[in-house]
CSV table of C-alpha atoms in Angstrom, one decimal:
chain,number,residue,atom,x,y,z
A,1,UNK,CA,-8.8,13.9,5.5
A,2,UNK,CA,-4.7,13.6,6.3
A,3,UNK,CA,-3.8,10.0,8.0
A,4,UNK,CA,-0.2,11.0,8.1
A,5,UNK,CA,2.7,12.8,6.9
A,6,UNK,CA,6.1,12.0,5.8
A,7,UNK,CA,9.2,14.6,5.5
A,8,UNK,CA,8.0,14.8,1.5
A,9,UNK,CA,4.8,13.5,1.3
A,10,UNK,CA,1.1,13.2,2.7
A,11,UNK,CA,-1.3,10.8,2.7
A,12,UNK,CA,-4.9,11.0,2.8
A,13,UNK,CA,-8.2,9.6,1.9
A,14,UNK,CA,-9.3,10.2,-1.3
A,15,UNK,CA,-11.5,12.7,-3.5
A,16,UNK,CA,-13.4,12.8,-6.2
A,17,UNK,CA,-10.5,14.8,-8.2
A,18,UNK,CA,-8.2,11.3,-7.7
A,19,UNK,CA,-10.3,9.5,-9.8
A,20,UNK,CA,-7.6,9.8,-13.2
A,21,UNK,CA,-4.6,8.9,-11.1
A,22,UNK,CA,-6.2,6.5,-9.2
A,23,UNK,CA,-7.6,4.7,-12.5
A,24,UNK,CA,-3.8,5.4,-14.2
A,25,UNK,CA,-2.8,3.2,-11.1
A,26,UNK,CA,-4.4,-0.1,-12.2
A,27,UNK,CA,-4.4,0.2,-15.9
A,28,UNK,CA,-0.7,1.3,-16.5
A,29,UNK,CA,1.2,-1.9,-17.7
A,30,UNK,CA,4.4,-1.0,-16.4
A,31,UNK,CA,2.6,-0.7,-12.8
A,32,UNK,CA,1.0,-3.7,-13.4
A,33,UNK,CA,3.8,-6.2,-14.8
A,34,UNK,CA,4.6,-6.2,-10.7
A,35,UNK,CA,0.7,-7.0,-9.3
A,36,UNK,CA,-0.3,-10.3,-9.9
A,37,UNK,CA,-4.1,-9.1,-10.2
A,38,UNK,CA,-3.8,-7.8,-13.6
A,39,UNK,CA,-7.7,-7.7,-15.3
A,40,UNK,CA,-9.2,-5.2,-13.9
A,41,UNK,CA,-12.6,-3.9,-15.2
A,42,UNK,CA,-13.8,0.1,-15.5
A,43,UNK,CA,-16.7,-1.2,-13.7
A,44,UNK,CA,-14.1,-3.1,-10.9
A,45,UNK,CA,-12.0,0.0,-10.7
A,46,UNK,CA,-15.0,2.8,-10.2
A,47,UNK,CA,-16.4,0.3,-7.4
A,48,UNK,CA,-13.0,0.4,-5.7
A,49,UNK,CA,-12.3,4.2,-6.2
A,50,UNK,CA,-16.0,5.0,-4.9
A,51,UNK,CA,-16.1,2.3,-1.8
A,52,UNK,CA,-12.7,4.2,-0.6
A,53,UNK,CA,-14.0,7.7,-0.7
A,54,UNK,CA,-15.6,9.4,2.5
A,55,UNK,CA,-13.4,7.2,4.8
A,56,UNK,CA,-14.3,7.8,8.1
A,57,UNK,CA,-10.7,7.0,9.6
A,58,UNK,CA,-12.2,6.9,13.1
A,59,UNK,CA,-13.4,3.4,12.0
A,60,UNK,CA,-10.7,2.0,9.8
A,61,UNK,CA,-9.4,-0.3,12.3
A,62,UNK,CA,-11.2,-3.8,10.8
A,63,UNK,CA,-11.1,-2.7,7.4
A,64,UNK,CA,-9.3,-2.8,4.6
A,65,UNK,CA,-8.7,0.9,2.4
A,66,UNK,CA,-6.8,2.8,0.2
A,67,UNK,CA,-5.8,6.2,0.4
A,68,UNK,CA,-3.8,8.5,-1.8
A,69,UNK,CA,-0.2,9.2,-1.6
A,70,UNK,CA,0.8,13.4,-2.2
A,71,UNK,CA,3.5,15.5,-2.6
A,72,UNK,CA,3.4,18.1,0.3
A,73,UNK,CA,4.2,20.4,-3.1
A,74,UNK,CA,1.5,19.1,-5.8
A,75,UNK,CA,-2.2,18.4,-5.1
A,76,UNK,CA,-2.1,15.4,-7.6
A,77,UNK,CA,-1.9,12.0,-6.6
A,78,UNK,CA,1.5,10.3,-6.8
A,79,UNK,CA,0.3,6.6,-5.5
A,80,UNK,CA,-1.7,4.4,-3.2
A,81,UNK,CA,-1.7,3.7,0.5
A,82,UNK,CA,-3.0,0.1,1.1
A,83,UNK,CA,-4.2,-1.3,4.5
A,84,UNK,CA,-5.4,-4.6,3.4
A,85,UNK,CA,-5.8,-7.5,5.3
A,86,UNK,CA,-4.5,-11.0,4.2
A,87,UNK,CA,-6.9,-14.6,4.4
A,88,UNK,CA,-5.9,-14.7,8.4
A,89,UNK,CA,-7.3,-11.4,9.1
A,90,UNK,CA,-4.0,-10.1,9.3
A,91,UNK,CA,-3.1,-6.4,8.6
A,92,UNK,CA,-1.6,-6.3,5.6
A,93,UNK,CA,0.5,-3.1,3.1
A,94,UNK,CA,0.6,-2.4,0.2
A,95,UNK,CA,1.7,0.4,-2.0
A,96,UNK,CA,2.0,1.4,-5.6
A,97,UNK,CA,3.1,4.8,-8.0
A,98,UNK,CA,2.8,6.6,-10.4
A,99,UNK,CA,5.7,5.6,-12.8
A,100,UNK,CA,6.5,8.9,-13.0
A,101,UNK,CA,7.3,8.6,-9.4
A,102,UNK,CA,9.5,5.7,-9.1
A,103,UNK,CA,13.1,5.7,-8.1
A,104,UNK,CA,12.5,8.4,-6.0
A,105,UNK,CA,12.5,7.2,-2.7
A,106,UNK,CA,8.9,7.3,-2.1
A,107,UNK,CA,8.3,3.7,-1.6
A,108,UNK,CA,10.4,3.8,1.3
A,109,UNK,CA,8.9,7.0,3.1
A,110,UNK,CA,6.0,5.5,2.3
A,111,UNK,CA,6.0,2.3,4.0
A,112,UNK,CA,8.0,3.5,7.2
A,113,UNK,CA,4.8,5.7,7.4
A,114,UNK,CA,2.1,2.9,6.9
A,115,UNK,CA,3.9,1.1,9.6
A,116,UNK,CA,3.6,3.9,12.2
A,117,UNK,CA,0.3,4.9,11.5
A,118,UNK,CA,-0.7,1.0,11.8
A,119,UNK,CA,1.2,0.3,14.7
A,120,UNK,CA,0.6,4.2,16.4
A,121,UNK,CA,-3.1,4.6,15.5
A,122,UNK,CA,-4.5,1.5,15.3
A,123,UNK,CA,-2.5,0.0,17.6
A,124,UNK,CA,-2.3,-3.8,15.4
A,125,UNK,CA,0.2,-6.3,16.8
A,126,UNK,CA,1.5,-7.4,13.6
A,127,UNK,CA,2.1,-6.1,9.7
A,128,UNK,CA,2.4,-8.7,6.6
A,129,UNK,CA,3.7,-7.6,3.1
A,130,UNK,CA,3.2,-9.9,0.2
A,131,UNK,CA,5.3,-9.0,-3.1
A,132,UNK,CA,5.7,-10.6,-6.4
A,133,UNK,CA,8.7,-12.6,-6.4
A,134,UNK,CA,9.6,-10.5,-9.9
A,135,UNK,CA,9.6,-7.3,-7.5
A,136,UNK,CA,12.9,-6.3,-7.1
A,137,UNK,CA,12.5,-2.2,-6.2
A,138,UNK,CA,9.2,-3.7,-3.0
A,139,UNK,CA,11.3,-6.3,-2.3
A,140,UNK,CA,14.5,-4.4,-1.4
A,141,UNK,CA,12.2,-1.5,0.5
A,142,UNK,CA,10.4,-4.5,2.6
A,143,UNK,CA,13.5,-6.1,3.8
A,144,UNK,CA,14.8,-2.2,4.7
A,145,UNK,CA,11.4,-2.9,7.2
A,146,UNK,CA,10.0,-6.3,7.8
A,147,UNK,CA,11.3,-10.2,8.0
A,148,UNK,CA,11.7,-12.2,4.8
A,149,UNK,CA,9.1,-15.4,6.4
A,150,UNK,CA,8.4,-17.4,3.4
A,151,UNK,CA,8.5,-17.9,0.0
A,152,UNK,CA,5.0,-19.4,-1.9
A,153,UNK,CA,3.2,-20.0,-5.2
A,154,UNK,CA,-0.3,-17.5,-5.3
A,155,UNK,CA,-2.5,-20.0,-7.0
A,156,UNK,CA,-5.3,-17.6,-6.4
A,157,UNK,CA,-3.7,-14.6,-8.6
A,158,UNK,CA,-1.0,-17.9,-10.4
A,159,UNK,CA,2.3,-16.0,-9.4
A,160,UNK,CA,4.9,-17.0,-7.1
A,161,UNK,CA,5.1,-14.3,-4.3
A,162,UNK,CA,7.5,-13.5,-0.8
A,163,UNK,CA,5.6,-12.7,2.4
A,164,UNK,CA,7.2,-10.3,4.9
A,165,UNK,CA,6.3,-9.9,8.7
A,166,UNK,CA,6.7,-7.3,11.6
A,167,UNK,CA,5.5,-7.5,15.1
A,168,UNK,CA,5.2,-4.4,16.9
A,169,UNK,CA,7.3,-5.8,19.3
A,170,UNK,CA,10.0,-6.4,16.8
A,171,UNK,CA,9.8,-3.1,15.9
A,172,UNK,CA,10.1,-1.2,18.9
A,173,UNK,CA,13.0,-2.8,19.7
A,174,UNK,CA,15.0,-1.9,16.3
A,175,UNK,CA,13.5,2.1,16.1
């Protein structure tokens, strides 16, 4: 099921046909020299792919998921959607390609997307954005997006990281 479009690209829950990109997406080491979360199991990864297909997105509103990223032009998957949420309960984004997709803009068109499907649809007050410190390509697109709010060591995944921040209020006022 489509939760948006962009001008290029659409992004959607997931099917069973996603499972090789979605797998190439958290065992590619270039993708993952940028993730701090770096050992991920087959077993971890198949839990993850399966617990994100079938989304009901009438229901998404608590939850964290992941959905696929598409070009309006290819039915494979290009990347990931993520609507996480932080340790406060926070909404939180996320995003990652295919290597073969980067420099392309998509990261961008991506992430002004997630924002208005999370402020639009369901209607949260506020958006946070953690990166790896190491991130330049994320960090430049957050700061197109959100405010820079603090800089902090990740002992939990042992990287040093940059949270961002946008209120909906914020961002109604600079659209």
């Amino acid at each position: 099921m489509k939760l948006f479009k962009t001008s290029r690209l659409i992004i959607k829950t997931l099917d069973r046909v996603d499972f090789i990109y979605f797998n190439e997406l958290f065992t590619d080491s270039k993708i993952l020299n940028f993730i701090p979360k770096k050992n991920y199991t087959p077993k971890h990864i198949l839990k993850r792919f399966n617990s994100n297909l079938n989304l009901d997105i009438n229901h998404l509103k608590h939850k964290e998921f992941l959905c696929g990223i598409f070009l309006k032009h290819l039915p494979e998957m290009i990347g990931l959607a993520m609507f996480l949420l932080n340790s406060k309960g926070q909404r939180e984004i996320g995003y990652r390609f295919r290597t073969l997709y980067w420099g392309n803009g998509y990261g961008t068109e991506t992430t002004n997307g997630i924002i208005n499907y999370i402020f639009n649809q369901l209607n949260e007050s506020l958006i946070t954005a953690d990166v790896n410190e190491n991130n330049s390509a994320s960090i430049k697109i957050l700061e197109k997006f959100m405010n820079f709010e603090k800089k902090f060591y990740n002992v939990t995944d042992s990287c040093s990281e940059r949270r961002y921040t946008l209120s909906k209020e914020n961002w109604l006022e600079n659209r």
